[in-house]
PDB file of C-alpha atoms in Angstrom:
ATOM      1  CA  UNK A   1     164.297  42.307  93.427  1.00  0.00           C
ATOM      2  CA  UNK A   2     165.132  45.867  92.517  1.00  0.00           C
ATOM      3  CA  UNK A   3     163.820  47.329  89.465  1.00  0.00           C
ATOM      4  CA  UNK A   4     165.838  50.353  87.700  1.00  0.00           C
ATOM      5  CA  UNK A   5     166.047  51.762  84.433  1.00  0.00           C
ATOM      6  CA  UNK A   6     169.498  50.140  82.566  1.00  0.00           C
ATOM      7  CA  UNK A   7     170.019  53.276  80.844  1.00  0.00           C
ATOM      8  CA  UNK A   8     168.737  56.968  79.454  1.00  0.00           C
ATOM      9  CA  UNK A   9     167.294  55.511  76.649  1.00  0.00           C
ATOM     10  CA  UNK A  10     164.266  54.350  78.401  1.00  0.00           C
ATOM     11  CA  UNK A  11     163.948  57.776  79.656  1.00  0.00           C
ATOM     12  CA  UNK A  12     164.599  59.051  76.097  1.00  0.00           C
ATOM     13  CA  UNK A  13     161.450  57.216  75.256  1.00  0.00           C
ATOM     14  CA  UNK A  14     159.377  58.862  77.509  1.00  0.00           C
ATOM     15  CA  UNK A  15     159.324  55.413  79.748  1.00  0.00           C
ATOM     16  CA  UNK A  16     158.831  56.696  83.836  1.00  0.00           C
ATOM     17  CA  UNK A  17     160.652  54.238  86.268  1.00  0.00           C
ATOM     18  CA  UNK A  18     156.625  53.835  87.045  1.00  0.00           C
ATOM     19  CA  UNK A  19     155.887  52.389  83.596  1.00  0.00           C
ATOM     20  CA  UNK A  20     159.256  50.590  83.560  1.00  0.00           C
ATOM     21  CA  UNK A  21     158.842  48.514  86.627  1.00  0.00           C
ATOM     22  CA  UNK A  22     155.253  47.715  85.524  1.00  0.00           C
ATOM     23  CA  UNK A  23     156.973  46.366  82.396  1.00  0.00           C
ATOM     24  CA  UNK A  24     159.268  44.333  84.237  1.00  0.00           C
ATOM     25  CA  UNK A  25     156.749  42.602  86.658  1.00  0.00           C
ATOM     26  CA  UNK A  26     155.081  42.028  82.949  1.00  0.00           C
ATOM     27  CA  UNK A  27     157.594  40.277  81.343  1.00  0.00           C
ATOM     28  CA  UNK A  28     158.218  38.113  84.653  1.00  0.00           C
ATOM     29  CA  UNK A  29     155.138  36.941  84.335  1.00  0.00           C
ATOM     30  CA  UNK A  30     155.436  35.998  80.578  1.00  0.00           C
ATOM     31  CA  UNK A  31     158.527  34.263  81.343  1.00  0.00           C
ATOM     32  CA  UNK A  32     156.548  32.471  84.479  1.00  0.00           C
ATOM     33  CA  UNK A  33     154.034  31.359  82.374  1.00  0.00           C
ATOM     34  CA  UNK A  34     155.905  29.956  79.730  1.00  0.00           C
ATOM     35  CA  UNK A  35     158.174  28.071  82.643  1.00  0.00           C
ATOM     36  CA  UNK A  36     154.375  26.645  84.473  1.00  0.00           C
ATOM     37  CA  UNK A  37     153.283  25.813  80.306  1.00  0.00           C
ATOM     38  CA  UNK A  38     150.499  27.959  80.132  1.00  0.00           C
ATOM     39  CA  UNK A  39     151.541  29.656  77.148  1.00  0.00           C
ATOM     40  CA  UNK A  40     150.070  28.659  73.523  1.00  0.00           C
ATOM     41  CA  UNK A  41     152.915  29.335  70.607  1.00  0.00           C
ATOM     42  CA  UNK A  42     152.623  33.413  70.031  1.00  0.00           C
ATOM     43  CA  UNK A  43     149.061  33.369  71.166  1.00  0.00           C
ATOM     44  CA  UNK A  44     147.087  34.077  74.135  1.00  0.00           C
ATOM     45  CA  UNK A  45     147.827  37.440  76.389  1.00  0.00           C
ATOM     46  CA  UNK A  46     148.954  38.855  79.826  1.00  0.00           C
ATOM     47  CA  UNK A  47     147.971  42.516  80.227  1.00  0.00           C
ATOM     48  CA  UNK A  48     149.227  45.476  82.673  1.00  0.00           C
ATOM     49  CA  UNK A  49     147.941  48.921  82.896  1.00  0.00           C
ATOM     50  CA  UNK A  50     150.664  51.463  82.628  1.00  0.00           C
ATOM     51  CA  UNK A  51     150.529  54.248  85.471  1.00  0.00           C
ATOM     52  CA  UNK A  52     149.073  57.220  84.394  1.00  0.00           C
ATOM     53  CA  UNK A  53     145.627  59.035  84.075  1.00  0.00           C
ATOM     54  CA  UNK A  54     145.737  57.762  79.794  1.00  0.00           C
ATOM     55  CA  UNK A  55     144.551  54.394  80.562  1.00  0.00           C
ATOM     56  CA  UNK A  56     147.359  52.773  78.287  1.00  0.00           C
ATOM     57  CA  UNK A  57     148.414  49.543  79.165  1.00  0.00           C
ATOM     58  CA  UNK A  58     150.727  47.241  77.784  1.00  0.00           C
ATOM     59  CA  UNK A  59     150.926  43.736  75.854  1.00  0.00           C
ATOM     60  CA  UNK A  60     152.770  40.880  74.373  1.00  0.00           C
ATOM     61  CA  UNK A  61     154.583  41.994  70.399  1.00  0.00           C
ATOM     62  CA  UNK A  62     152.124  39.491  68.133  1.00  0.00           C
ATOM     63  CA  UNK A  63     155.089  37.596  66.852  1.00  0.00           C
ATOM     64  CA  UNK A  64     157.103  36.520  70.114  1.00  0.00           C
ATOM     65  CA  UNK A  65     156.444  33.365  72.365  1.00  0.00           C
ATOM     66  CA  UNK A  66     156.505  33.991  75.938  1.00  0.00           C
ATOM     67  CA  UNK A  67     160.110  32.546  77.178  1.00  0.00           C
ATOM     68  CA  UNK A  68     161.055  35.524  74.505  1.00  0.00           C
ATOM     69  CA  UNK A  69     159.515  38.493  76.111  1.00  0.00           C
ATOM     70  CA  UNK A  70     161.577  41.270  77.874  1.00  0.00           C
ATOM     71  CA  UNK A  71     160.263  44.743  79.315  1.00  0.00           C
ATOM     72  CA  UNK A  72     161.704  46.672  76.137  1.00  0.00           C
ATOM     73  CA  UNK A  73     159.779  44.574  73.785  1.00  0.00           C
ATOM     74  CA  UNK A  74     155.988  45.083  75.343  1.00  0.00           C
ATOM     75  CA  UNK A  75     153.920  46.745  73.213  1.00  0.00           C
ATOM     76  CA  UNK A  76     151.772  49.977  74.716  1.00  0.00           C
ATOM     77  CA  UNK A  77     148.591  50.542  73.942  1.00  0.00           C
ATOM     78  CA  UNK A  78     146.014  53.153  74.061  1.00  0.00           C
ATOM     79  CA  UNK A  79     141.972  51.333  74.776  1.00  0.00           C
ATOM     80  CA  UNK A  80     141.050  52.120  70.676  1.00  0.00           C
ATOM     81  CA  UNK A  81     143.811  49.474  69.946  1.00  0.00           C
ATOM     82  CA  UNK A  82     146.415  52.286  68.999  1.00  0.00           C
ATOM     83  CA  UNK A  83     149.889  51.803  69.089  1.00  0.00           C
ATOM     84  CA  UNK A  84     152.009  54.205  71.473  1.00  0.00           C
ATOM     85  CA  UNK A  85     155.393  54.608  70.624  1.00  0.00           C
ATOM     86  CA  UNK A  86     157.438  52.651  68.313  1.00  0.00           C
ATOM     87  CA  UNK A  87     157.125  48.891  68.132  1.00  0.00           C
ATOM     88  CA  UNK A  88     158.797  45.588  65.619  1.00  0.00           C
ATOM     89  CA  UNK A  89     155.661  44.440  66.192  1.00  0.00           C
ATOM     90  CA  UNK A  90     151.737  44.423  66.041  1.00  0.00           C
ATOM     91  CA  UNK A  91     149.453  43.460  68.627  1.00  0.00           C
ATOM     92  CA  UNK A  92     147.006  40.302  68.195  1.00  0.00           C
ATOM     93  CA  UNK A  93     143.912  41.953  67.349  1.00  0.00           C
ATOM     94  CA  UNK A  94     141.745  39.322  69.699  1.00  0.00           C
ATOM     95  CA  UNK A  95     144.384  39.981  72.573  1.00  0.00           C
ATOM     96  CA  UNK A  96     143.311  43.339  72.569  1.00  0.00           C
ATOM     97  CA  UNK A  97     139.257  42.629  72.279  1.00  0.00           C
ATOM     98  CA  UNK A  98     139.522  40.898  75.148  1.00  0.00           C
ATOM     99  CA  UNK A  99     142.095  43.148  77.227  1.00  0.00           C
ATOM    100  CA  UNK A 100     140.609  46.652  76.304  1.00  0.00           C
ATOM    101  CA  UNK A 101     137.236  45.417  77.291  1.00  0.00           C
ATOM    102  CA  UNK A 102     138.425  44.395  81.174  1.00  0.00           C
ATOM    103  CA  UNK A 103     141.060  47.567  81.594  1.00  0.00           C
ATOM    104  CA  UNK A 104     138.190  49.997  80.367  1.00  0.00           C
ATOM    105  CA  UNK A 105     135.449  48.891  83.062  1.00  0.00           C
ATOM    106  CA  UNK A 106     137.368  47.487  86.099  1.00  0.00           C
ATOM    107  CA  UNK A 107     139.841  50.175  87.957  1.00  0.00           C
ATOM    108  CA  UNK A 108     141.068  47.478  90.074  1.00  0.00           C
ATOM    109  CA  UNK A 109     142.248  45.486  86.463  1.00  0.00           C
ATOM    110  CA  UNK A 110     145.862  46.540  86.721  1.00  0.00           C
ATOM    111  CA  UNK A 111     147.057  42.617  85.432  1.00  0.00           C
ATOM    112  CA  UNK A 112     145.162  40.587  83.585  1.00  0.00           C
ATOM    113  CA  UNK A 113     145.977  37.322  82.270  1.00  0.00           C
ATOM    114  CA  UNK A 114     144.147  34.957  80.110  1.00  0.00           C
ATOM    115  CA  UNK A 115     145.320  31.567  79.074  1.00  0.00           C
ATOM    116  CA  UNK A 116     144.404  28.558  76.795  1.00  0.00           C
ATOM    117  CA  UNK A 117     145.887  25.464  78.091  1.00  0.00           C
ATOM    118  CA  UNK A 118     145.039  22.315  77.563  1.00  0.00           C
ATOM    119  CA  UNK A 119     143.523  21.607  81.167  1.00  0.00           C
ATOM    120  CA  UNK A 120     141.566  25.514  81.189  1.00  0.00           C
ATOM    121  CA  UNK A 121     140.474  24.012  78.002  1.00  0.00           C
ATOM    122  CA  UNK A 122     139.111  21.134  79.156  1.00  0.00           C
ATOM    123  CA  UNK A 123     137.420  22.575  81.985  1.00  0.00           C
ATOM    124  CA  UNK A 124     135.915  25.526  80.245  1.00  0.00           C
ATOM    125  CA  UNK A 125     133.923  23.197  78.040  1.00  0.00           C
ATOM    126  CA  UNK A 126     132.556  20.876  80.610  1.00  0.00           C
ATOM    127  CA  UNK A 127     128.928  21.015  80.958  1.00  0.00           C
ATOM    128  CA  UNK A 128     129.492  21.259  84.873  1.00  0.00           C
ATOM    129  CA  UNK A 129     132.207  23.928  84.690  1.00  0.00           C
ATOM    130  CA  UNK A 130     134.963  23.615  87.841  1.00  0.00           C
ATOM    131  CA  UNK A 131     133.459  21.041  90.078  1.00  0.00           C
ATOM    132  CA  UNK A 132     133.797  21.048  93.916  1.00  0.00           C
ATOM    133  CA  UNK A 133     136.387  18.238  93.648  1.00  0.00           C
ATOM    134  CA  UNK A 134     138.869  19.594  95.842  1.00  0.00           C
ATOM    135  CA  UNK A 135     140.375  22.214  98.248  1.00  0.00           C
ATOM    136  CA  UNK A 136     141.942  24.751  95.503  1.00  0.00           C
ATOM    137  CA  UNK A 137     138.498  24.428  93.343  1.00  0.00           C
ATOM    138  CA  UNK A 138     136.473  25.298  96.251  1.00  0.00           C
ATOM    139  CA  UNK A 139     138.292  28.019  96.879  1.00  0.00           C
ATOM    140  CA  UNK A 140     137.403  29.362  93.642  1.00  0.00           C
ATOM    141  CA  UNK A 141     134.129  28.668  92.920  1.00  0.00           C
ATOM    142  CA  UNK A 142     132.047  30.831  95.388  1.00  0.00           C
ATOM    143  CA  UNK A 143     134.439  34.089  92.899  1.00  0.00           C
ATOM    144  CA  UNK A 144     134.522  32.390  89.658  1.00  0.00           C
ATOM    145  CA  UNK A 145     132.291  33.566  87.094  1.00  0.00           C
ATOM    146  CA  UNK A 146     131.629  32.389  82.957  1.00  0.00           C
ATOM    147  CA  UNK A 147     131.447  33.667  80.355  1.00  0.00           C
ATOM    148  CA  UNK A 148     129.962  32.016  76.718  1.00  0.00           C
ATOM    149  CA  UNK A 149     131.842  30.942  73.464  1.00  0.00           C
ATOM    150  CA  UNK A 150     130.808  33.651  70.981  1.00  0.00           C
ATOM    151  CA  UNK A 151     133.724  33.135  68.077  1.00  0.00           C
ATOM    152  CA  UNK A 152     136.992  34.192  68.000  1.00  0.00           C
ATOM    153  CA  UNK A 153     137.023  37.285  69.807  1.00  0.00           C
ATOM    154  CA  UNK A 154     137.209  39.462  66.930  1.00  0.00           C
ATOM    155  CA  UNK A 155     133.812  41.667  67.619  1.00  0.00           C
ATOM    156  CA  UNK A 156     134.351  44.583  69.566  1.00  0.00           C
ATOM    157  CA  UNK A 157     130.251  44.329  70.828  1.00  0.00           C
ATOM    158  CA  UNK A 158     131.124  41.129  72.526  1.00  0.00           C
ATOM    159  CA  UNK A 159     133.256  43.396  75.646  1.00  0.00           C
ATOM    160  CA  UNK A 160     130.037  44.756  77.096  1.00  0.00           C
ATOM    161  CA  UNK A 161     128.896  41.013  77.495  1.00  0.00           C
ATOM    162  CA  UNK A 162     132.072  39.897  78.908  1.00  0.00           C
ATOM    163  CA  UNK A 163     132.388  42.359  81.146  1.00  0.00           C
ATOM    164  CA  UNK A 164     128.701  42.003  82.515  1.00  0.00           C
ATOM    165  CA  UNK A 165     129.489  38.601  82.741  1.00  0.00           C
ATOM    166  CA  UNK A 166     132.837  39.043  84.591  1.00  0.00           C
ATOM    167  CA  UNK A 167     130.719  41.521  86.821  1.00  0.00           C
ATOM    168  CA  UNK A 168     132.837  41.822  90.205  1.00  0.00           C
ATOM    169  CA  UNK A 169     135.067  38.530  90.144  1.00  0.00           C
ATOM    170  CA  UNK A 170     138.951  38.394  89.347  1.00  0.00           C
ATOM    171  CA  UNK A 171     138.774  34.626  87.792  1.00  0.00           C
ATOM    172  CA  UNK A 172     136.743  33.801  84.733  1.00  0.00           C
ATOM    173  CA  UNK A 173     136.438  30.412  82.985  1.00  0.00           C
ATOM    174  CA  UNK A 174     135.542  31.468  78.803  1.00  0.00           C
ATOM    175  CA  UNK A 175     133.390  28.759  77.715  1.00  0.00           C
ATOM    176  CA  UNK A 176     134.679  26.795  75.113  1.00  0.00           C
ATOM    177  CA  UNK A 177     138.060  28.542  75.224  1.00  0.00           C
ATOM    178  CA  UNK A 178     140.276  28.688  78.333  1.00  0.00           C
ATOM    179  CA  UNK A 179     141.008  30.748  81.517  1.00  0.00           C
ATOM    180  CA  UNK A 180     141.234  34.388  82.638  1.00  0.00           C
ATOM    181  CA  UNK A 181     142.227  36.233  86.006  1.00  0.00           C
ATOM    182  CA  UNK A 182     142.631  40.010  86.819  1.00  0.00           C
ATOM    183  CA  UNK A 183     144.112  41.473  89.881  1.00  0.00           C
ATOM    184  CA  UNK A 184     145.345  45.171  90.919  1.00  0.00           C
ATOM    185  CA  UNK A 185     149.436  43.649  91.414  1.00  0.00           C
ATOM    186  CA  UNK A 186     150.795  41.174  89.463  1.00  0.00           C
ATOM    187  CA  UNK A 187     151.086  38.605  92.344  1.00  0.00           C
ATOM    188  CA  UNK A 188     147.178  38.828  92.517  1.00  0.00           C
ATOM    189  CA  UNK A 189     146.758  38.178  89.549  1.00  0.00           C
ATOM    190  CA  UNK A 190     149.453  35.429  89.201  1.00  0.00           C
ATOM    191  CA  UNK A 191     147.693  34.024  92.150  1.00  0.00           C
ATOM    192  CA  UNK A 192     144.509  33.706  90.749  1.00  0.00           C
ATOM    193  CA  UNK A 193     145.543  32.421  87.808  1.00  0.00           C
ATOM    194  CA  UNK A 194     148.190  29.699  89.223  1.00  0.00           C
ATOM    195  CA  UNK A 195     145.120  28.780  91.138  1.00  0.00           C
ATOM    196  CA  UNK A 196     142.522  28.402  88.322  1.00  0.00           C
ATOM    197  CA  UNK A 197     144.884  26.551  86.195  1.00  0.00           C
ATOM    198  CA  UNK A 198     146.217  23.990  89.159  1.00  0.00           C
ATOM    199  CA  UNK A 199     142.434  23.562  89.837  1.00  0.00           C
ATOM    200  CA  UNK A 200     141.773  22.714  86.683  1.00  0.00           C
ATOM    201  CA  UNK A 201     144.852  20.676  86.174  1.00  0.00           C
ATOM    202  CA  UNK A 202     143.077  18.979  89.240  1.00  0.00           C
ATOM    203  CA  UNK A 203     139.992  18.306  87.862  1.00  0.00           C
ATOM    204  CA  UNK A 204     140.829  16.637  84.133  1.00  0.00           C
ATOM    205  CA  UNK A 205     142.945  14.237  86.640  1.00  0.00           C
ATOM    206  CA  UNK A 206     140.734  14.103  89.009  1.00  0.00           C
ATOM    207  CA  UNK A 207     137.413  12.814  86.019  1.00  0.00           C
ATOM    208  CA  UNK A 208     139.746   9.910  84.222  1.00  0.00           C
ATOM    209  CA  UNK A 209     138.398   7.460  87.070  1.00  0.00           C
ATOM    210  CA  UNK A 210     135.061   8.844  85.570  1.00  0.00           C
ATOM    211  CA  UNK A 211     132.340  11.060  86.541  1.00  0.00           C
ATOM    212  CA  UNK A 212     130.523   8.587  88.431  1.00  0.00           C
ATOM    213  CA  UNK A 213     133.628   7.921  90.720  1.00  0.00           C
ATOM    214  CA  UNK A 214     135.036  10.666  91.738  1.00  0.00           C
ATOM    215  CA  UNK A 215     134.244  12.246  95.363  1.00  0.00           C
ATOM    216  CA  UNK A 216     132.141  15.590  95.505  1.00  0.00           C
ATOM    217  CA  UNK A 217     132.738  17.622  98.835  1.00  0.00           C
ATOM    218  CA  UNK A 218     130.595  17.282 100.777  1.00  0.00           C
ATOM    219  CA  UNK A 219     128.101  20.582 100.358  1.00  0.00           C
ATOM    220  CA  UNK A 220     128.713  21.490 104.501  1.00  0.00           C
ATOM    221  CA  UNK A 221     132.236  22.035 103.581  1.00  0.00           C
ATOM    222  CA  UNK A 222     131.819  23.561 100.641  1.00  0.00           C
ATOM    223  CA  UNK A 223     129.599  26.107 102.419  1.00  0.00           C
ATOM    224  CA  UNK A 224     132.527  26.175 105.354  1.00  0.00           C
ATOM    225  CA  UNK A 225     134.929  26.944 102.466  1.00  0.00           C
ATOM    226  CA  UNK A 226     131.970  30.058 101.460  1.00  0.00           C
ATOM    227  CA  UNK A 227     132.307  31.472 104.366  1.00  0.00           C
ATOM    228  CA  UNK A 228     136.053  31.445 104.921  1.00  0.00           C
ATOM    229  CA  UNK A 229     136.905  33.019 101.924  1.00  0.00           C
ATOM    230  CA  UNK A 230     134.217  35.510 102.219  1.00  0.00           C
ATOM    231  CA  UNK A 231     135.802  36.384 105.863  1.00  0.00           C
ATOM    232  CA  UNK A 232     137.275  39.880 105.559  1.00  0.00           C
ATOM    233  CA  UNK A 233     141.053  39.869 106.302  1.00  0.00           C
ATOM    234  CA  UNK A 234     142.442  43.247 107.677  1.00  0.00           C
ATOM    235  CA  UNK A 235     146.072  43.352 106.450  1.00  0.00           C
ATOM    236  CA  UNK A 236     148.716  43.905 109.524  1.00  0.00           C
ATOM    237  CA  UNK A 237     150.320  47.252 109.566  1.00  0.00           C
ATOM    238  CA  UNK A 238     153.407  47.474 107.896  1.00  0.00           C
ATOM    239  CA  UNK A 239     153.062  43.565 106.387  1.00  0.00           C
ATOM    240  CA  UNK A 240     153.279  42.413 103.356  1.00  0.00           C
ATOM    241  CA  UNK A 241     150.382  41.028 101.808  1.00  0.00           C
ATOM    242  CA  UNK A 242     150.465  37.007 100.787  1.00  0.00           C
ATOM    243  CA  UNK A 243     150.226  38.252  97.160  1.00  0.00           C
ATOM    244  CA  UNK A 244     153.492  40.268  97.807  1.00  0.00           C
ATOM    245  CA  UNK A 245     155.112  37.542  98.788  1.00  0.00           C
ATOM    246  CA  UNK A 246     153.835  34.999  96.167  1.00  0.00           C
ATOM    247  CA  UNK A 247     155.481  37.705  92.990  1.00  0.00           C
ATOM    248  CA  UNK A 248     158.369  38.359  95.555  1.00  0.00           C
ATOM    249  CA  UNK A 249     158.735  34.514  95.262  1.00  0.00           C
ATOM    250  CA  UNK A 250     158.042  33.874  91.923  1.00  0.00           C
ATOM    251  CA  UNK A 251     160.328  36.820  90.574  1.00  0.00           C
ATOM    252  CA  UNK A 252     162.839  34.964  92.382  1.00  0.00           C
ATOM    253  CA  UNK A 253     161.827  32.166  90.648  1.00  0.00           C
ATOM    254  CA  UNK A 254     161.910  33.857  87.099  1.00  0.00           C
ATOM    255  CA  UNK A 255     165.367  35.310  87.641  1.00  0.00           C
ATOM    256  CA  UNK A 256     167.040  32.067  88.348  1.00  0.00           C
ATOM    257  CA  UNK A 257     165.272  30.112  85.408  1.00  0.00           C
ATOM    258  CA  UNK A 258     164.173  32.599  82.778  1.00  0.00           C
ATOM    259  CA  UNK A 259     166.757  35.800  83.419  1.00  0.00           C
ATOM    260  CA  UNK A 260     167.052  38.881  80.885  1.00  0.00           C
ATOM    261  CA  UNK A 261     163.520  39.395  81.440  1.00  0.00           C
ATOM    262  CA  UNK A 262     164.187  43.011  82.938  1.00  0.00           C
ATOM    263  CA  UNK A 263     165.754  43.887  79.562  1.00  0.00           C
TER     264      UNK A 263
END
C-alpha cells in the first residue's frame, strides 16, 4: 500500500514523507490491535521511532482508544518526555516510562508494542510463565525474557532494570502486568507480538483442563524447536522478508476493516 503525504500541511509541519510513513505503519497497527482486542480503553502503548539522528519517536494522544488513532493525531516525543510540535493531547506518563526506556538503549527498537490483555495478563502472573504447551509457545520461549512487577510504571529508575532485563530479546512477558515486543519494522514487531499474545491465548485455554492434565512437549522437541529457531536464515536477494509480508498483509487487512488510518 502506498504511503504519501495528503497535502502541504504535513510538510508545513516539518513532517518528512520519512516520518509520515512511519506514522502511518503506526496507526495501522493501532487500528490492528484494536481489530485482534488487544487494546485496553485509552491505555496501554505502541511506539515507533521517527527517522532522524534526534531519537524522537512517536505515541498514542492519552485520551483516544485505538480504533480512533490516525497518523495526524500521534503524538512526537523527544526521550525526556517532551512534547514536539503541537498536540490536543498529552501523553500517558507510564506509556512513556516504559517506551523511552527501550528506544534509548536498543537501536534495533524502531516499534515497540506493549499490551495488557486479559490472556498476557494471565500468563504474566503465572508462577511458570509461558509453558512449553505448544508449537507457537515454543517458538518463543528459547527469546522471551521477564521482567518483575515493580508498581505502576511511574519511576523513571525502574528503565535501567527493564532494560537489563529485556537484555537482547524482542518479546518480554511484565510480571504481573501484560506483554511487550520490539522489532526494527513494524511487521516484526507485529509478529512478535501476534505471536506472544496467540501463545498466550493458547495457554489460559490450554490450563482449564488443569495443570495436571495438560501435555508438556516433550523436552527433545523442545530442544529441536532451540535449535531451529536459533538456525541463521540468510534472506534471498531481492526477497522480501516474511515480516514484509506479514505488515504487507495485515495493512491490507487494516484498510479493508479499520480505513482512515493514513489520515
Amino acid at each position: 500500500m502506498a504511503t504519501v503525504l495528503k497535502d502541504d500541511r504535513f510538510r508545513q509541519s516539518g513532517i518528512s514523507e520519512a516520518e509520515w510513513k512511519v506514522r502511518v505503519d503506526l496507526a495501522a497497527f493501532y487500528r490492528l490491535s484494536a481489530l485482534y482486542g488487544w487494546d485496553d480503553f485509552i491505555y496501554t502503548h505502541i511506539s515507533a521511532r521517527v527517522p532522524g539522528p534526534e531519537h524522537h519517536f512517536l505515541i498514542n494522544p492519552f485520551g483516544l482508544m485505538f480504533d480512533e488513532i490516525t497518523a495526524s493525531s500521534l503524538v512526537k516525543v523527544d526521550l525526556d518526555g517532551n512534547v514536539i510540535g503541537e498536540s490536543d493531547y498529552g501523553i500517558n506518563y507510564a506509556g512513556y516510562v516504559i517506551h523511552s526506556a527501550i528506544h534509548g538503549a536498543r537501536d534495533d527498537a524502531h516499534y515497540i508494542a506493549h499490551f495488557h490483555s486479559a490472556d498476557g495478563m494471565a500468563v504474566s502472573a503465572y508462577a511458570e510463565g509461558l509453558l512449553p504447551l505448544n508449537q507457537r509457545a515454543l517458538a518463543l520461549i528459547p527469546r522471551l525474557s521477564y521482567h518483575d512487577y515493580e508498581g505502576v510504571a511511574l519511576n523513571l529508575d525502574e528503565r535501567e532494570r527493564l532494560v537489563a532485563d529485556l537484555g537482547d530479546t524482542n518479546v518480554m512477558l511484565l510480571r504481573n502486568h501484560g506483554t511487550l515486543a520490539l522489532g526494527s519494522t513494524p511487521g516484526e514487531a507485529f509478529s512478535g507480538i501476534y505471536h506472544l499474545e496467540e501463545a498466550c491465548k493458547a495457554q489460559v485455554r490450554s490450563l482449564a483442563v488443569g495443570r495436571d492434565r495438560v501435555l508438556i512437549a516433550p523436552e527433545a522437541a523442545q530442544e529441536e524447536v532451540r535449535r531451529q529457531m536459533s538456525r541463521e536464515r540468510k534472506p534471498v536477494e531481492g526477497a522480501r522478508s516474511h515480516y514484509d509480508l506479514v505488515w504487507e498483509a495485515a495493512l491490507r487487512k487494516a484498510q479493508r476493516q479499520s480505513p482512515g488510518f493514513d489520515a
